[in-house]
PDB file of C-alpha atoms in Angstrom:
ATOM      1  CA  MET A 213     -43.947 -40.844   9.506  1.00 86.00           C
ATOM      2  CA  LYS A 214     -42.878 -42.725  12.733  1.00 90.00           C
ATOM      3  CA  LYS A 215     -44.879 -45.817  11.547  1.00 91.00           C
ATOM      4  CA  ILE A 216     -43.091 -45.725   8.295  1.00 93.00           C
ATOM      5  CA  LEU A 217     -39.618 -45.645   9.888  1.00 92.00           C
ATOM      6  CA  VAL A 218     -40.678 -48.468  12.150  1.00 90.00           C
ATOM      7  CA  ILE A 219     -41.746 -50.522   9.087  1.00 92.00           C
ATOM      8  CA  LEU A 220     -38.576 -49.900   7.258  1.00 91.00           C
ATOM      9  CA  LEU A 221     -36.537 -50.913  10.228  1.00 89.00           C
ATOM     10  CA  VAL A 222     -38.340 -54.131  10.641  1.00 90.00           C
ATOM     11  CA  ALA A 223     -38.081 -54.780   6.876  1.00 92.00           C
ATOM     12  CA  PHE A 224     -34.282 -54.099   7.164  1.00 92.00           C
ATOM     13  CA  ILE A 225     -33.991 -56.453  10.132  1.00 89.00           C
ATOM     14  CA  ILE A 226     -35.994 -59.127   8.349  1.00 91.00           C
ATOM     15  CA  ILE A 227     -33.817 -59.029   5.035  1.00 91.00           C
ATOM     16  CA  GLN A 228     -30.702 -59.760   7.108  1.00 94.00           C
ATOM     17  CA  PHE A 229     -31.940 -63.320   7.588  1.00 92.00           C
ATOM     18  CA  PHE A 230     -31.443 -63.889   3.868  1.00 91.00           C
ATOM     19  CA  PRO A 231     -27.657 -63.709   3.269  1.00 91.00           C
ATOM     20  CA  ILE A 232     -25.895 -64.171   0.029  1.00 93.00           C
ATOM     21  CA  ASP A 233     -23.741 -67.362  -0.607  1.00 94.00           C
ATOM     22  CA  LYS A 234     -20.257 -66.234  -0.334  1.00 95.00           C
ATOM     23  CA  THR A 235     -18.874 -69.748  -1.310  1.00 94.00           C
ATOM     24  CA  ASN A 236     -16.223 -69.620  -4.091  1.00 95.00           C
ATOM     25  CA  PRO A 237     -15.836 -72.400  -6.527  1.00 94.00           C
ATOM     26  CA  PRO A 238     -12.681 -74.566  -5.737  1.00 92.00           C
ATOM     27  CA  PRO A 239      -9.382 -73.063  -7.172  1.00 86.00           C
ATOM     28  CA  THR A 240      -8.345 -74.301 -10.613  1.00 88.00           C
ATOM     29  CA  PRO A 241      -4.517 -73.388 -10.828  1.00 85.00           C
ATOM     30  CA  GLY A 242      -3.997 -75.095 -14.068  1.00 93.00           C
ATOM     31  CA  MET A 243      -6.731 -73.111 -15.806  1.00 96.00           C
ATOM     32  CA  ASP A 244      -5.981 -69.583 -14.135  1.00 97.00           C
ATOM     33  CA  PHE A 245      -5.066 -66.867 -16.551  1.00 97.00           C
ATOM     34  CA  LEU A 246      -2.061 -65.613 -14.381  1.00 97.00           C
ATOM     35  CA  LYS A 247      -0.608 -69.072 -14.238  1.00 96.00           C
ATOM     36  CA  ILE A 248      -1.171 -70.362 -17.863  1.00 96.00           C
ATOM     37  CA  LYS A 249      -0.031 -67.017 -19.325  1.00 96.00           C
ATOM     38  CA  ASN A 250       3.068 -66.664 -17.070  1.00 95.00           C
ATOM     39  CA  THR A 251       2.092 -63.304 -16.123  1.00 97.00           C
ATOM     40  CA  PRO A 252       4.978 -61.218 -14.582  1.00 97.00           C
ATOM     41  CA  PRO A 253       4.537 -60.666 -10.883  1.00 97.00           C
ATOM     42  CA  PRO A 254       4.023 -56.912 -10.953  1.00 97.00           C
ATOM     43  CA  VAL A 255       1.333 -57.239 -13.673  1.00 97.00           C
ATOM     44  CA  ALA A 256      -0.182 -60.185 -11.900  1.00 97.00           C
ATOM     45  CA  ARG A 257      -0.419 -58.000  -8.631  1.00 97.00           C
ATOM     46  CA  MET A 258      -2.312 -55.315 -10.623  1.00 97.00           C
ATOM     47  CA  ILE A 259      -4.724 -57.828 -12.244  1.00 97.00           C
ATOM     48  CA  SER A 260      -5.263 -59.738  -8.912  1.00 96.00           C
ATOM     49  CA  THR A 261      -5.966 -56.418  -7.056  1.00 96.00           C
ATOM     50  CA  SER A 262      -8.185 -54.586  -9.627  1.00 96.00           C
ATOM     51  CA  CYS A 263      -9.912 -57.571 -11.414  1.00 96.00           C
ATOM     52  CA  TYR A 264     -10.121 -60.809  -9.380  1.00 96.00           C
ATOM     53  CA  ASP A 265     -12.696 -59.935  -6.826  1.00 94.00           C
ATOM     54  CA  CYS A 266     -15.308 -59.806  -9.604  1.00 95.00           C
ATOM     55  CA  HIS A 267     -13.592 -61.699 -12.458  1.00 97.00           C
ATOM     56  CA  SER A 268     -12.199 -64.977 -10.657  1.00 97.00           C
ATOM     57  CA  ASN A 269     -13.214 -67.572  -8.342  1.00 97.00           C
ATOM     58  CA  GLU A 270     -11.065 -66.115  -5.758  1.00 96.00           C
ATOM     59  CA  THR A 271     -13.498 -63.301  -4.547  1.00 95.00           C
ATOM     60  CA  GLN A 272     -12.609 -61.629  -1.181  1.00 93.00           C
ATOM     61  CA  TYR A 273     -15.964 -60.327   0.035  1.00 93.00           C
ATOM     62  CA  PRO A 274     -15.783 -56.952   1.842  1.00 90.00           C
ATOM     63  CA  TRP A 275     -17.371 -56.485   5.070  1.00 90.00           C
ATOM     64  CA  TYR A 276     -20.383 -54.840   3.682  1.00 90.00           C
ATOM     65  CA  SER A 277     -21.254 -57.910   1.790  1.00 91.00           C
ATOM     66  CA  SER A 278     -22.725 -59.160   5.055  1.00 94.00           C
ATOM     67  CA  ILE A 279     -25.441 -56.440   5.152  1.00 94.00           C
ATOM     68  CA  SER A 280     -28.540 -56.702   3.000  1.00 95.00           C
ATOM     69  CA  PRO A 281     -29.340 -55.167   0.548  1.00 95.00           C
ATOM     70  CA  ALA A 282     -25.852 -54.063  -0.180  1.00 93.00           C
ATOM     71  CA  SER A 283     -24.838 -57.815  -0.206  1.00 95.00           C
ATOM     72  CA  TRP A 284     -27.314 -58.368  -3.017  1.00 95.00           C
ATOM     73  CA  LEU A 285     -25.635 -55.732  -5.157  1.00 92.00           C
ATOM     74  CA  VAL A 286     -22.090 -57.078  -4.422  1.00 93.00           C
ATOM     75  CA  LYS A 287     -23.204 -60.804  -5.261  1.00 96.00           C
ATOM     76  CA  ASN A 288     -24.952 -59.418  -8.496  1.00 95.00           C
ATOM     77  CA  HIS A 289     -21.713 -57.614  -9.559  1.00 93.00           C
ATOM     78  CA  ILE A 290     -19.654 -60.694  -8.764  1.00 95.00           C
ATOM     79  CA  ASP A 291     -22.096 -63.078 -10.705  1.00 96.00           C
ATOM     80  CA  GLU A 292     -22.210 -60.696 -13.788  1.00 96.00           C
ATOM     81  CA  GLY A 293     -18.354 -60.284 -13.693  1.00 96.00           C
ATOM     82  CA  ARG A 294     -17.758 -64.166 -13.698  1.00 97.00           C
ATOM     83  CA  LYS A 295     -20.312 -64.426 -16.451  1.00 96.00           C
ATOM     84  CA  HIS A 296     -18.404 -62.063 -18.740  1.00 96.00           C
ATOM     85  CA  LEU A 297     -14.931 -63.129 -17.861  1.00 97.00           C
ATOM     86  CA  ASN A 298     -13.571 -65.564 -15.217  1.00 97.00           C
ATOM     87  CA  PHE A 299      -9.763 -65.408 -15.035  1.00 98.00           C
ATOM     88  CA  SER A 300      -9.766 -68.580 -12.835  1.00 97.00           C
ATOM     89  CA  THR A 301     -11.068 -70.733 -15.752  1.00 97.00           C
ATOM     90  CA  PHE A 302      -9.560 -68.897 -18.505  1.00 97.00           C
ATOM     91  CA  ALA A 303      -7.915 -71.979 -20.086  1.00 96.00           C
ATOM     92  CA  VAL A 304     -11.393 -73.310 -20.719  1.00 96.00           C
ATOM     93  CA  TYR A 305     -12.135 -70.783 -23.382  1.00 96.00           C
ATOM     94  CA  GLU A 306     -11.356 -71.684 -26.770  1.00 95.00           C
ATOM     95  CA  PRO A 307      -8.326 -69.638 -28.298  1.00 96.00           C
ATOM     96  CA  LYS A 308     -10.619 -67.476 -30.384  1.00 96.00           C
ATOM     97  CA  ILE A 309     -12.687 -66.622 -27.225  1.00 97.00           C
ATOM     98  CA  GLN A 310      -9.657 -65.993 -25.355  1.00 97.00           C
ATOM     99  CA  ALA A 311      -8.489 -63.407 -27.903  1.00 97.00           C
ATOM    100  CA  HIS A 312     -11.871 -61.782 -27.709  1.00 97.00           C
ATOM    101  CA  LYS A 313     -12.058 -61.582 -23.959  1.00 98.00           C
ATOM    102  CA  LEU A 314      -8.366 -59.971 -24.036  1.00 98.00           C
ATOM    103  CA  GLU A 315      -9.684 -57.531 -26.609  1.00 98.00           C
ATOM    104  CA  GLU A 316     -12.616 -56.542 -24.171  1.00 97.00           C
ATOM    105  CA  CYS A 317     -10.117 -56.175 -21.344  1.00 97.00           C
ATOM    106  CA  ILE A 318      -8.204 -53.803 -23.419  1.00 98.00           C
ATOM    107  CA  GLU A 319     -11.198 -51.792 -24.481  1.00 97.00           C
ATOM    108  CA  MET A 320     -12.658 -51.555 -20.819  1.00 96.00           C
ATOM    109  CA  ILE A 321      -9.240 -50.438 -19.467  1.00 97.00           C
ATOM    110  CA  GLU A 322      -8.867 -47.817 -22.265  1.00 97.00           C
ATOM    111  CA  LYS A 323     -12.236 -46.467 -21.687  1.00 96.00           C
ATOM    112  CA  GLU A 324     -11.675 -46.575 -17.833  1.00 94.00           C
ATOM    113  CA  GLU A 325     -14.909 -48.654 -17.480  1.00 94.00           C
ATOM    114  CA  MET A 326     -13.034 -51.199 -15.339  1.00 93.00           C
ATOM    115  CA  PRO A 327     -12.686 -51.520 -12.551  1.00 91.00           C
ATOM    116  CA  LEU A 328     -15.964 -50.011 -11.914  1.00 88.00           C
ATOM    117  CA  GLU A 329     -16.094 -46.635 -10.007  1.00 87.00           C
ATOM    118  CA  SER A 330     -18.268 -48.211  -7.378  1.00 85.00           C
ATOM    119  CA  TYR A 331     -15.593 -50.774  -6.502  1.00 88.00           C
ATOM    120  CA  TYR A 332     -13.119 -47.995  -5.508  1.00 86.00           C
ATOM    121  CA  VAL A 333     -15.354 -47.178  -2.382  1.00 81.00           C
ATOM    122  CA  GLY A 334     -13.980 -50.206  -0.356  1.00 81.00           C
ATOM    123  CA  HIS A 335     -10.926 -50.920  -2.549  1.00 87.00           C
ATOM    124  CA  GLN A 336      -8.835 -47.873  -3.155  1.00 88.00           C
ATOM    125  CA  ASP A 337      -5.804 -50.088  -3.869  1.00 90.00           C
ATOM    126  CA  ALA A 338      -7.765 -51.292  -6.968  1.00 92.00           C
ATOM    127  CA  LYS A 339      -7.636 -47.721  -8.524  1.00 93.00           C
ATOM    128  CA  LEU A 340      -5.331 -47.810 -11.449  1.00 94.00           C
ATOM    129  CA  THR A 341      -3.074 -44.912 -12.475  1.00 95.00           C
ATOM    130  CA  ALA A 342      -2.575 -43.822 -16.117  1.00 96.00           C
ATOM    131  CA  GLU A 343       0.696 -45.634 -16.015  1.00 97.00           C
ATOM    132  CA  GLN A 344      -0.732 -48.873 -14.657  1.00 97.00           C
ATOM    133  CA  ARG A 345      -3.550 -48.720 -17.227  1.00 97.00           C
ATOM    134  CA  LYS A 346      -0.953 -48.481 -20.066  1.00 97.00           C
ATOM    135  CA  GLU A 347       1.111 -51.249 -18.606  1.00 97.00           C
ATOM    136  CA  LEU A 348      -1.897 -53.571 -18.387  1.00 97.00           C
ATOM    137  CA  ILE A 349      -3.127 -52.618 -21.938  1.00 98.00           C
ATOM    138  CA  GLN A 350       0.319 -53.493 -23.221  1.00 98.00           C
ATOM    139  CA  TYR A 351       0.371 -56.818 -21.523  1.00 98.00           C
ATOM    140  CA  PHE A 352      -3.136 -57.857 -22.635  1.00 98.00           C
ATOM    141  CA  LYS A 353      -2.181 -56.804 -26.169  1.00 98.00           C
ATOM    142  CA  LYS A 354       0.940 -58.997 -26.028  1.00 97.00           C
ATOM    143  CA  VAL A 355      -1.042 -62.063 -24.670  1.00 97.00           C
ATOM    144  CA  LYS A 356      -3.944 -61.470 -27.274  1.00 97.00           C
ATOM    145  CA  GLU A 357      -1.136 -61.405 -30.056  1.00 96.00           C
ATOM    146  CA  ASP A 358       0.393 -64.623 -28.692  1.00 95.00           C
ATOM    147  CA  THR A 359      -2.841 -66.223 -28.446  1.00 95.00           C
ATOM    148  CA  GLU A 360      -3.770 -65.272 -32.065  1.00 94.00           C
ATOM    149  CA  ARG A 361      -0.326 -66.322 -33.335  1.00 91.00           C
ATOM    150  CA  LYS A 362      -0.810 -69.977 -31.850  1.00 86.00           C
ATOM    151  CA  MET A 363      -4.441 -69.997 -33.408  1.00 80.00           C
ATOM    152  CA  VAL A 364      -2.655 -69.838 -36.957  1.00 71.00           C
ATOM    153  CA  PHE A 365      -0.308 -72.836 -36.303  1.00 63.00           C
TER     154      PHE A 365
END
């Protein structure tokens, strides 16, 4: 048993020499969702606090992202989040794709699938109340309708 613990400790120490890349892509204000959609400040704060760490190029890595293997999980969540929706490059999406992404936001918030429960561990401020969820859903629906209206013309 002692030998196994020593091996695990050595392995834990060795994996610390393989950190994740915490470099965020450069900011793109002209393509950022909050800017291009003129998001009201209270709603922008909710989206920034609850969504932007995983769904933008403005990730603020928590302290535990410096410890492997937790860092690998954090990096994987961020990479997956950006792949599905990146608010920092929202203007790059075609209007039809934007509308679809907004529909997915609405659905994820309604089902309480986002933010992830595991995200709350280090980010209690990201937890959305029922009222905040309702407000975000209404906002995303409005932006989606505006986007679809512009697609017609």
